[in-house]
mmCIF file with all atom_site columns, C-alpha atoms in Angstrom:
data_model
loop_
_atom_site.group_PDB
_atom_site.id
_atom_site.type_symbol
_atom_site.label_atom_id
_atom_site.label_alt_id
_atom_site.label_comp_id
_atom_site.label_asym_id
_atom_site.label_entity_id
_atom_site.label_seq_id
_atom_site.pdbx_PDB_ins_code
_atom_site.Cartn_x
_atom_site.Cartn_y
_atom_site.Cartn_z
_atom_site.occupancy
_atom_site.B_iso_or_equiv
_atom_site.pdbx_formal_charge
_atom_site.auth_seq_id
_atom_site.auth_comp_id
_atom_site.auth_asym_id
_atom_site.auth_atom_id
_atom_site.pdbx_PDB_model_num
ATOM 1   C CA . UNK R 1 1   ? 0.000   0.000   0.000   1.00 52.00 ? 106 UNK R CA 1
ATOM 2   C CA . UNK R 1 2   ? 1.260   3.427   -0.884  1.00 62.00 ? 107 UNK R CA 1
ATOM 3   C CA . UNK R 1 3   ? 1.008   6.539   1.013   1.00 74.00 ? 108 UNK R CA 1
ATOM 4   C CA . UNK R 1 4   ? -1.013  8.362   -1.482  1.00 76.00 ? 109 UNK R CA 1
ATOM 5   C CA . UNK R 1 5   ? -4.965  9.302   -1.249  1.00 80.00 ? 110 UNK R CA 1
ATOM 6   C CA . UNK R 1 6   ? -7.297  8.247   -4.042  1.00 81.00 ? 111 UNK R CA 1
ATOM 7   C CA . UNK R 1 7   ? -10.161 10.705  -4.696  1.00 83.00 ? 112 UNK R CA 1
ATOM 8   C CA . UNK R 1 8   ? -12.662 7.935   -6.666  1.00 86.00 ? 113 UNK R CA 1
ATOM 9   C CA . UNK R 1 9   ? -14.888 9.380   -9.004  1.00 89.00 ? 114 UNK R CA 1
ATOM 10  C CA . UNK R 1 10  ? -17.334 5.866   -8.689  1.00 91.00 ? 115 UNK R CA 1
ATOM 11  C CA . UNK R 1 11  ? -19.273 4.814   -5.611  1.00 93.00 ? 116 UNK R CA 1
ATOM 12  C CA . UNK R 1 12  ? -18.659 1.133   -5.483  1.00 95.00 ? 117 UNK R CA 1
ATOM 13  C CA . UNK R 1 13  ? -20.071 0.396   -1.710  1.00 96.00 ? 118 UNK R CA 1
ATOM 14  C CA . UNK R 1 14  ? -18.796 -3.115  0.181   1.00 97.00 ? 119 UNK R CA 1
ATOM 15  C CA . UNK R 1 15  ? -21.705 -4.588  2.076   1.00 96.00 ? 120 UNK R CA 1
ATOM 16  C CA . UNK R 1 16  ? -20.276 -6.656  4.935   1.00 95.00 ? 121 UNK R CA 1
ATOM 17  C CA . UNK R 1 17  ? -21.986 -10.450 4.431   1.00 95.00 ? 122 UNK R CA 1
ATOM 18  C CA . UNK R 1 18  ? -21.448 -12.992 7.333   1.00 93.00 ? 123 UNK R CA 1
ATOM 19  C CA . UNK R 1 19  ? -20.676 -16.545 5.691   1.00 94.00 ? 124 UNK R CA 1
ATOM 20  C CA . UNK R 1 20  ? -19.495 -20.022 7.292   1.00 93.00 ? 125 UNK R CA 1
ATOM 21  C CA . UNK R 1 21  ? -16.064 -18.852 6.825   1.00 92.00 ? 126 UNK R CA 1
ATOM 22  C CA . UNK R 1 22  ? -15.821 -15.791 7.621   1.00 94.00 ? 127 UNK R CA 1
ATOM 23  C CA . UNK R 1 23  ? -16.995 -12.319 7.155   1.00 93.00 ? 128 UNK R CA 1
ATOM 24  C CA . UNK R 1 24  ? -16.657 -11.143 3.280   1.00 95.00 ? 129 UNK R CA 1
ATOM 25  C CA . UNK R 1 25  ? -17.399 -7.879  1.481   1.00 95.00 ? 130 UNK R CA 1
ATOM 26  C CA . UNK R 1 26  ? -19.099 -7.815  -2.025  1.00 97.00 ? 131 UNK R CA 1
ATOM 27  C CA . UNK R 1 27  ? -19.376 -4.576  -3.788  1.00 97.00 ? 132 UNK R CA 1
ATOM 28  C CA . UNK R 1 28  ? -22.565 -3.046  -5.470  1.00 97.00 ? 133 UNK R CA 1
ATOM 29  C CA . UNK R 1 29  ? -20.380 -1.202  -8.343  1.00 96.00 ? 134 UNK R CA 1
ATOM 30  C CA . UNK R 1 30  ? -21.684 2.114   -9.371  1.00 96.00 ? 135 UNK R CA 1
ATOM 31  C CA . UNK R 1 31  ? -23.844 2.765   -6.207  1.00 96.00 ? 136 UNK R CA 1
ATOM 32  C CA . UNK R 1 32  ? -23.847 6.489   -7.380  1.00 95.00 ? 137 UNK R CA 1
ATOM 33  C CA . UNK R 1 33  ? -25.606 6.206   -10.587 1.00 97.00 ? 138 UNK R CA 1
ATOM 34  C CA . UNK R 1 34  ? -28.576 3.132   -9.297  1.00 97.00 ? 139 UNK R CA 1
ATOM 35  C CA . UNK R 1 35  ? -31.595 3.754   -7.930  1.00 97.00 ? 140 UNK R CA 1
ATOM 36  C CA . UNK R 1 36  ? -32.725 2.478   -4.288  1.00 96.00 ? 141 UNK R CA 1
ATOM 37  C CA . UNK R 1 37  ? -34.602 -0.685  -5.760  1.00 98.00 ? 142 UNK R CA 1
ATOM 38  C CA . UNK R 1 38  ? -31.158 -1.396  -8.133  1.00 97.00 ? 143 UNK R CA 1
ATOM 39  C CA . UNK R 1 39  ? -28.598 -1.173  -5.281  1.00 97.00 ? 144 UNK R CA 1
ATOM 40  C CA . UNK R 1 40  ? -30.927 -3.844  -3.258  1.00 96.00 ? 145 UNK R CA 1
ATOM 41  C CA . UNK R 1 41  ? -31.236 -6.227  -5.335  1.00 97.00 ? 146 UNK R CA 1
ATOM 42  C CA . UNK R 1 42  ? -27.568 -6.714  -6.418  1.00 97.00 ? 147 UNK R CA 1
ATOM 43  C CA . UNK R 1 43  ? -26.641 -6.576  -2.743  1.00 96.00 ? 148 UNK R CA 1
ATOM 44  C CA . UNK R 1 44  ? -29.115 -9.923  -2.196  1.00 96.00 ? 149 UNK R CA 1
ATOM 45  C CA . UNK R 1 45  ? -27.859 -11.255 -5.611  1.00 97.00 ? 150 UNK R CA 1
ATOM 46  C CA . UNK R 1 46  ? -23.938 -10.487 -4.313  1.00 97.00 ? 151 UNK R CA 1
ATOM 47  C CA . UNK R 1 47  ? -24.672 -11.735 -0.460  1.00 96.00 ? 152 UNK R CA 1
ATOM 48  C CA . UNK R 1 48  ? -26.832 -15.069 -1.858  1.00 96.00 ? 153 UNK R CA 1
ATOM 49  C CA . UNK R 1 49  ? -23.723 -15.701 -3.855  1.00 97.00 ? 154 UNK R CA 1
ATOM 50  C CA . UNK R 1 50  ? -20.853 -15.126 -1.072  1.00 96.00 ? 155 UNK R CA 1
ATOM 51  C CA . UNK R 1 51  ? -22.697 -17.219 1.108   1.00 95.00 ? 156 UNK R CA 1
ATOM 52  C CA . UNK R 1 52  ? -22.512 -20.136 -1.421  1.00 96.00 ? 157 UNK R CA 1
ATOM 53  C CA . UNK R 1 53  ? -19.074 -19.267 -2.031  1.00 95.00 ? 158 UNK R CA 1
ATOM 54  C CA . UNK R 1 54  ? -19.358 -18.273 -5.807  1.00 96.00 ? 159 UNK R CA 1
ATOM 55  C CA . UNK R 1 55  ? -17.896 -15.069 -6.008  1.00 96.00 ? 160 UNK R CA 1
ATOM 56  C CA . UNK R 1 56  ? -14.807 -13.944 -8.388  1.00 96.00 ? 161 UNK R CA 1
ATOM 57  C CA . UNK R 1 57  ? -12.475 -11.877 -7.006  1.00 95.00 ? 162 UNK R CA 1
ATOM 58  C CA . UNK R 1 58  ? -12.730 -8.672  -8.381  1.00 95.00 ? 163 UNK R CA 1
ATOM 59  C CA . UNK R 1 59  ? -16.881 -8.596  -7.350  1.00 96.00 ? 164 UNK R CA 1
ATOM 60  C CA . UNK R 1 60  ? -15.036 -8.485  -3.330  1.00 95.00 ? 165 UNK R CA 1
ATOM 61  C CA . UNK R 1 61  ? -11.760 -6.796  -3.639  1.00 93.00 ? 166 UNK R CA 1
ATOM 62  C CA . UNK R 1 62  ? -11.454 -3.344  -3.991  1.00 89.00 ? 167 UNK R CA 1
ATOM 63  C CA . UNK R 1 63  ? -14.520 -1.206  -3.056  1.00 91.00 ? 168 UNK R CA 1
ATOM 64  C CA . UNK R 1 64  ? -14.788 2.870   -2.201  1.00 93.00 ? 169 UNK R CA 1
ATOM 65  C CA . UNK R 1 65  ? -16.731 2.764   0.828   1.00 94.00 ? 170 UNK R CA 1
ATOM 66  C CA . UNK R 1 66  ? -18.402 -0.048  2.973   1.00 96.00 ? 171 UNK R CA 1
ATOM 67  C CA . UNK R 1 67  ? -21.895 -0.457  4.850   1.00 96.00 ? 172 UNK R CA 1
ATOM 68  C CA . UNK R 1 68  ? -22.436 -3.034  7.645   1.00 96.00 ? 173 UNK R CA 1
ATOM 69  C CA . UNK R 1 69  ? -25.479 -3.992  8.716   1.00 95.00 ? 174 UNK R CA 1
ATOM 70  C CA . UNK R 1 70  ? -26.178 -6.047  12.372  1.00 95.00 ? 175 UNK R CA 1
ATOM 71  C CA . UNK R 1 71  ? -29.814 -4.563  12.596  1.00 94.00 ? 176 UNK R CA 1
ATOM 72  C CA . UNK R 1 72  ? -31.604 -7.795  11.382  1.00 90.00 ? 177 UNK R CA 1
ATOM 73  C CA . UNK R 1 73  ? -29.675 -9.788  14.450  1.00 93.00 ? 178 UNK R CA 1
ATOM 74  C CA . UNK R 1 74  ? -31.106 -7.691  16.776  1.00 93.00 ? 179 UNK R CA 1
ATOM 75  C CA . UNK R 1 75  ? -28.382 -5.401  17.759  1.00 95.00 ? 180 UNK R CA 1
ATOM 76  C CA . UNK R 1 76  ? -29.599 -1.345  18.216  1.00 95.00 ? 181 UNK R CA 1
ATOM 77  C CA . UNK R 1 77  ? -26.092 0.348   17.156  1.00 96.00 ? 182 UNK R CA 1
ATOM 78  C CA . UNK R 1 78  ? -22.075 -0.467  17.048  1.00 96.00 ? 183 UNK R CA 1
ATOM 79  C CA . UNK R 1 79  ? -18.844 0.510   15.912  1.00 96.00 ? 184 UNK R CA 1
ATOM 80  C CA . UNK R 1 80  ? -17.575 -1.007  12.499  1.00 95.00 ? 185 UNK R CA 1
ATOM 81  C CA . UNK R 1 81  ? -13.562 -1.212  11.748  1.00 94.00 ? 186 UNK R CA 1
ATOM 82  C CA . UNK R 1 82  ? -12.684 0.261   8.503   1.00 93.00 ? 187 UNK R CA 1
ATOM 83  C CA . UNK R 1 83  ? -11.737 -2.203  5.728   1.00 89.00 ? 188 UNK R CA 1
ATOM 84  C CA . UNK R 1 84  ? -8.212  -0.372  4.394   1.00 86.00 ? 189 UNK R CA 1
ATOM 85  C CA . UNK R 1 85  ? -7.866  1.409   2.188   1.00 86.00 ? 190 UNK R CA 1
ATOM 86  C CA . UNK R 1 86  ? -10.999 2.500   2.329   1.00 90.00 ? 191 UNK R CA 1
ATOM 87  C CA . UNK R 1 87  ? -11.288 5.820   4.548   1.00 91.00 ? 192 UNK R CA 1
ATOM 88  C CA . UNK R 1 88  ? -15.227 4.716   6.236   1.00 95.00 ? 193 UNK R CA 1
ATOM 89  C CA . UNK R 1 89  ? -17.492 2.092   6.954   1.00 96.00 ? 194 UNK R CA 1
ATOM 90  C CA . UNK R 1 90  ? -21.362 2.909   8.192   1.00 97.00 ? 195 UNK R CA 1
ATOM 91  C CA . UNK R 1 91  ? -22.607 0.894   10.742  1.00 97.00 ? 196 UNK R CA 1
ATOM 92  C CA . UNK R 1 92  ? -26.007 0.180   10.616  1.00 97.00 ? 197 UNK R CA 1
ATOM 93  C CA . UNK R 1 93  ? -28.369 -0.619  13.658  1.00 97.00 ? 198 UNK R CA 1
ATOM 94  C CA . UNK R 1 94  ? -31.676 -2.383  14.471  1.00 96.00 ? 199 UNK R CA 1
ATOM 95  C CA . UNK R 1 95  ? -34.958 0.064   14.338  1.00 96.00 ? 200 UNK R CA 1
ATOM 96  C CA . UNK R 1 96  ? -36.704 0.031   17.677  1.00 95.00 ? 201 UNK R CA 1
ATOM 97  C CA . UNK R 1 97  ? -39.796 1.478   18.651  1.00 96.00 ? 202 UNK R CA 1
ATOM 98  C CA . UNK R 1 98  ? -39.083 5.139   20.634  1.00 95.00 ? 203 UNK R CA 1
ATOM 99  C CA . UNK R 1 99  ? -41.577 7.859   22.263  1.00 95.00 ? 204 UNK R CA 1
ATOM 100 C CA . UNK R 1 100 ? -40.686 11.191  21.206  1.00 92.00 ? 205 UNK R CA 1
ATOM 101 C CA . UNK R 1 101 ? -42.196 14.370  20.682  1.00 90.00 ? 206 UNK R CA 1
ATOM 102 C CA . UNK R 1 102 ? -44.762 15.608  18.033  1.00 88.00 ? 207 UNK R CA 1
ATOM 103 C CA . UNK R 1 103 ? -43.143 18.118  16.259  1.00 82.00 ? 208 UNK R CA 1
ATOM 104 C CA . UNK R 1 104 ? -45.312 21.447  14.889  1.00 76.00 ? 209 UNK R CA 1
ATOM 105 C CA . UNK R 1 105 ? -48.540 22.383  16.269  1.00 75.00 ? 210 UNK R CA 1
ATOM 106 C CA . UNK R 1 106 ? -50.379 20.935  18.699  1.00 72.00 ? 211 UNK R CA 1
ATOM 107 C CA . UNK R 1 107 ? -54.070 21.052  18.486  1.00 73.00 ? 212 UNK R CA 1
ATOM 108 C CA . UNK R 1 108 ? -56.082 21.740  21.868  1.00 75.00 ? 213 UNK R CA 1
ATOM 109 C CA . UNK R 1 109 ? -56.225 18.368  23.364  1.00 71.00 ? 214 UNK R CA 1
ATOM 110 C CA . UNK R 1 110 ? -54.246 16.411  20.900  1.00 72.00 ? 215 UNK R CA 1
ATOM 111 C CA . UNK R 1 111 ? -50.852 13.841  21.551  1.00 79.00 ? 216 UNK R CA 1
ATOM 112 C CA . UNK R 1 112 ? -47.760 15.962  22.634  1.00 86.00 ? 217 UNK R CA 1
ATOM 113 C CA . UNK R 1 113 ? -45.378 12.285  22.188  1.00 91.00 ? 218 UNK R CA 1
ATOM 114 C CA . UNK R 1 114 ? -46.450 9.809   19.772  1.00 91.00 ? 219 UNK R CA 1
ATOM 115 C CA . UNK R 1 115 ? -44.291 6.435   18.927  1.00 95.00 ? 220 UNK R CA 1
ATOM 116 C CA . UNK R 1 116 ? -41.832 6.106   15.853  1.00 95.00 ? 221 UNK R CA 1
ATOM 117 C CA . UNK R 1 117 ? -39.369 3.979   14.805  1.00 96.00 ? 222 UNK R CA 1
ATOM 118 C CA . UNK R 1 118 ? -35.785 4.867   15.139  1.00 96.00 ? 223 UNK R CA 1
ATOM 119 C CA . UNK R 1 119 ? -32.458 3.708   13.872  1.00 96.00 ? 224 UNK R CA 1
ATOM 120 C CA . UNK R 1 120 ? -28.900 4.327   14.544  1.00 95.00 ? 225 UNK R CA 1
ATOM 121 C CA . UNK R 1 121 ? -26.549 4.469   12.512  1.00 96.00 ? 226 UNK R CA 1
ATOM 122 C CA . UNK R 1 122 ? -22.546 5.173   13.251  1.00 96.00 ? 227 UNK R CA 1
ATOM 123 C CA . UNK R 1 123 ? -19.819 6.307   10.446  1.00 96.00 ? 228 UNK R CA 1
ATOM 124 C CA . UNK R 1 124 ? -16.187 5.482   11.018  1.00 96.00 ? 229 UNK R CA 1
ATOM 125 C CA . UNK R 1 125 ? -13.774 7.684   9.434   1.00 94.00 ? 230 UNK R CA 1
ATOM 126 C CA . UNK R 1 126 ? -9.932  7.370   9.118   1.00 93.00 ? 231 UNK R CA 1
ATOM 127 C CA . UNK R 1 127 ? -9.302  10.918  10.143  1.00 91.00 ? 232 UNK R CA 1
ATOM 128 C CA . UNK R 1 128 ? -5.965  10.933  8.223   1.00 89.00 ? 233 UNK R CA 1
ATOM 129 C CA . UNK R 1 129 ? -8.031  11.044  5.204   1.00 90.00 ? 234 UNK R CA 1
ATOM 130 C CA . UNK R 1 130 ? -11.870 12.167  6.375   1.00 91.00 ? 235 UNK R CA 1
ATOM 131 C CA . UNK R 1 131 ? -12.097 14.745  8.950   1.00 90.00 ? 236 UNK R CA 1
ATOM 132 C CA . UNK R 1 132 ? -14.544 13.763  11.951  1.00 89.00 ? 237 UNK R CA 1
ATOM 133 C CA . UNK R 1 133 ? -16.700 16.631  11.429  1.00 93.00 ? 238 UNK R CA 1
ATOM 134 C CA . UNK R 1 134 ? -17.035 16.169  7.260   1.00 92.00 ? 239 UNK R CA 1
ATOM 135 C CA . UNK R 1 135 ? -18.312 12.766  8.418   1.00 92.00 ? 240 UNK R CA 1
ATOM 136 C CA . UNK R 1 136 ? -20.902 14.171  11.455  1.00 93.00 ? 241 UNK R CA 1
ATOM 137 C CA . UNK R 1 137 ? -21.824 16.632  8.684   1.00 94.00 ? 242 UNK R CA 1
ATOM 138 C CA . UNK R 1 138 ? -22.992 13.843  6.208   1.00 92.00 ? 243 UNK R CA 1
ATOM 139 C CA . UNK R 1 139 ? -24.139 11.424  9.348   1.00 92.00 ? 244 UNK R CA 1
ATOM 140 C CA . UNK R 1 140 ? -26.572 14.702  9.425   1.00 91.00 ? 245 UNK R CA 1
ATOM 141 C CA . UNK R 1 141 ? -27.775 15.253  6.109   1.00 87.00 ? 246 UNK R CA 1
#
């Protein structure tokens, strides 16, 4: 590895896929430019096919950002490590079910709390390479 910083001009996202041997990353290539419906089903078509072992290399190695997700097992929020040399990984938590405050106008009488559901999500940056606040900034938007 070189000491250099890439500036990619492709979003090809890793989504982290638990398999008997170990955890594996295949990459949805062109993130960017798919729509919401596109990106989901080539990341069940990728993580069917890790799981059964039948990916090619260059479908798992290499990758501009990377998403893992431990929501469906039931964990609320964690930290994720950063696959190198990519600079962040999103970690992406469970929804649960939280009270919280109605936001606008209340009328006379009416629910100040109602229930919604809520999930958390954490970004890790290397901060040699994505500054801390850049990240909280997106986190935000």
């Amino acid at each position: 590895m070189d000491d250099a910083i890439r500036e990619y001009q492709y979003v090809d996202v890793s989504v982290a896929v638990a398999t008997e041997n170990g955890l594996i990353t295949p990459i949805v290539t062109d993130a960017d430019l798919k729509g919401l419906t596109a990106i989901s089903t080539s990341a069940k078509e990728l993580a069917g096919r890790a799981r059964e072992g039948k990916l090619m290399p260059h479908e798992y190695q290499g990758g501009t950002f990377s998403v893992s997700n431990l929501g469906m097992k039931g964990i609320s929020q964690f930290t994720a490590v950063i696959n190198p040399p990519q600079a962040c990984i999103l970690a992406v938590g469970g929804t649960q079910k939280v009270v919280v405050p109605v936001e606008g106008e209340i009328e006379e009488g009416g629910d100040k709390f109602k229930v919604a559901q809520v999930m958390k999500v954490t970004l890790s940056c290397d901060h040699r390479v994505v500054d801390g606040a850049v990240g909280a900034d997106w986190l935000k938007e």
